[in-house]
């Protein structure tokens, strides 16, 4: 049996289905720990502080950066996002697997600081399907969708930087593949 990977980074363009896959997987395997990021983005309907994200303002985020509290951080579509460092280090110290769901810039920072991490890229079945998913989610105005799609082109071009690519044809299928990569099943 292969050694349990300690830290797994999941990235992929906005709207590809990262949150859907991770939440499906964690319904069946609540023992998979997902880092909760801090963000300056406003909550979407149904999102709760401390669950999907720690929703903070620009000043609070800047303080977290200045105090070295973030393992990595990035600006994505006009908002700040970052991974609180301590919770991740605590889990790793206990030998428990850690999953980060972060953007390409964050994945690159983690690759630099923790080269032992495994990186997974979630790809859409096609460009048109990505547009359909991002638009169909209905959580952002058209201008933000356009910005996220521009960023998606850059992210898709970076796929080969990742250790593994999973194509999100079906939520259930990808969740099973991700669980196998996490060595949970
Ligand atoms: P991300 O977290 O990558 O931004 P989401 O998880 O919010 O993406 O998914 C974007 C949209 O795509 C949601 O409406 C979700 O229900 C839908 N979706 C996710 N995975 C699939 C799939 N395999 N097939 C069809 N629709 C999907
Ligand atoms: P959303 O606003 O759709 O929740 O997330 C937008 C993007 O930010 C996604 O690509 C998501 O993976 C990324 N993201 C979420 N949390 C973090 C984080 O802590 N750091 C970085 N670098 N990106 C993040």
Tab-separated table of C-alpha atoms in Angstrom, residues 17-102:
chain	number	residue	atom	x	y	z
A	17	UNK	CA	-17.689	21.496	-9.454
A	18	UNK	CA	-14.995	21.502	-6.734
A	19	UNK	CA	-17.347	22.408	-3.856
A	20	UNK	CA	-20.041	20.024	-5.100
A	21	UNK	CA	-17.633	17.085	-5.312
A	22	UNK	CA	-16.015	17.822	-1.939
A	23	UNK	CA	-19.320	18.248	-0.164
A	24	UNK	CA	-20.708	15.032	-1.726
A	25	UNK	CA	-17.586	13.181	-0.629
A	26	UNK	CA	-17.743	14.569	2.912
A	27	UNK	CA	-21.385	13.584	3.339
A	28	UNK	CA	-20.240	9.987	3.032
A	29	UNK	CA	-16.849	10.482	4.626
A	30	UNK	CA	-17.115	13.235	7.230
A	31	UNK	CA	-13.693	12.202	8.522
A	32	UNK	CA	-12.081	13.905	5.500
A	33	UNK	CA	-11.007	17.244	6.869
A	34	UNK	CA	-11.249	20.269	4.578
A	35	UNK	CA	-9.484	23.477	5.485
A	36	UNK	CA	-11.878	26.435	5.858
A	37	UNK	CA	-10.443	29.466	4.066
A	38	UNK	CA	-10.791	33.124	4.903
A	39	UNK	CA	-12.267	35.332	2.194
A	40	UNK	CA	-13.373	38.898	1.627
A	41	UNK	CA	-16.054	37.651	-0.801
A	42	UNK	CA	-19.638	38.162	0.369
A	43	UNK	CA	-21.483	34.983	1.412
A	44	UNK	CA	-23.739	33.349	-1.193
A	45	UNK	CA	-27.241	32.432	-0.049
A	46	UNK	CA	-26.951	29.539	2.400
A	47	UNK	CA	-23.238	30.013	3.085
A	48	UNK	CA	-22.348	30.284	6.769
A	49	UNK	CA	-19.412	31.905	8.538
A	50	UNK	CA	-16.990	29.204	9.682
A	51	UNK	CA	-18.534	26.512	7.450
A	52	UNK	CA	-17.829	27.297	3.770
A	53	UNK	CA	-15.524	30.222	4.650
A	54	UNK	CA	-14.539	32.649	7.357
A	55	UNK	CA	-16.065	35.786	5.862
A	56	UNK	CA	-13.842	38.727	6.796
A	57	UNK	CA	-13.426	42.326	5.665
A	58	UNK	CA	-10.350	43.728	3.890
A	59	UNK	CA	-8.816	45.014	7.160
A	60	UNK	CA	-9.174	41.682	8.912
A	61	UNK	CA	-7.693	39.884	5.912
A	62	UNK	CA	-4.750	42.312	5.756
A	63	UNK	CA	-4.080	41.670	9.476
A	64	UNK	CA	-4.068	37.905	8.907
A	65	UNK	CA	-1.494	38.388	6.120
A	66	UNK	CA	0.623	40.781	8.211
A	67	UNK	CA	0.592	38.383	11.196
A	68	UNK	CA	1.726	35.478	9.018
A	69	UNK	CA	-1.472	33.572	9.795
A	70	UNK	CA	-2.001	32.366	6.224
A	71	UNK	CA	-0.240	29.408	4.633
A	72	UNK	CA	-0.990	30.914	1.209
A	73	UNK	CA	-3.276	33.584	-0.135
A	74	UNK	CA	-4.392	35.067	-3.448
A	75	UNK	CA	-6.644	37.603	-5.088
A	76	UNK	CA	-9.297	35.856	-7.176
A	77	UNK	CA	-11.883	37.784	-9.216
A	78	UNK	CA	-11.404	40.863	-7.040
A	79	UNK	CA	-11.598	39.156	-3.635
A	80	UNK	CA	-8.942	37.890	-1.231
A	81	UNK	CA	-8.816	34.213	-0.258
A	82	UNK	CA	-6.374	32.490	2.099
A	83	UNK	CA	-5.723	29.289	4.047
A	84	UNK	CA	-5.349	29.684	7.818
A	85	UNK	CA	-1.982	28.112	8.615
A	86	UNK	CA	-2.371	26.818	12.177
A	87	UNK	CA	-5.315	24.458	11.665
A	88	UNK	CA	-3.518	22.820	8.737
A	89	UNK	CA	-0.268	22.401	10.693
A	90	UNK	CA	-2.162	20.947	13.696
A	91	UNK	CA	-3.813	18.307	11.499
A	92	UNK	CA	-0.565	17.414	9.739
A	93	UNK	CA	1.221	17.127	13.079
A	94	UNK	CA	-1.375	14.567	14.137
A	95	UNK	CA	-0.748	12.640	10.910
A	96	UNK	CA	-4.259	13.301	9.611
A	97	UNK	CA	-4.919	13.964	5.906
A	98	UNK	CA	-5.578	17.544	4.919
A	99	UNK	CA	-7.502	18.760	1.879
A	100	UNK	CA	-7.219	22.304	0.515
A	101	UNK	CA	-9.592	23.585	-2.169
A	102	UNK	CA	-7.779	26.608	-3.547
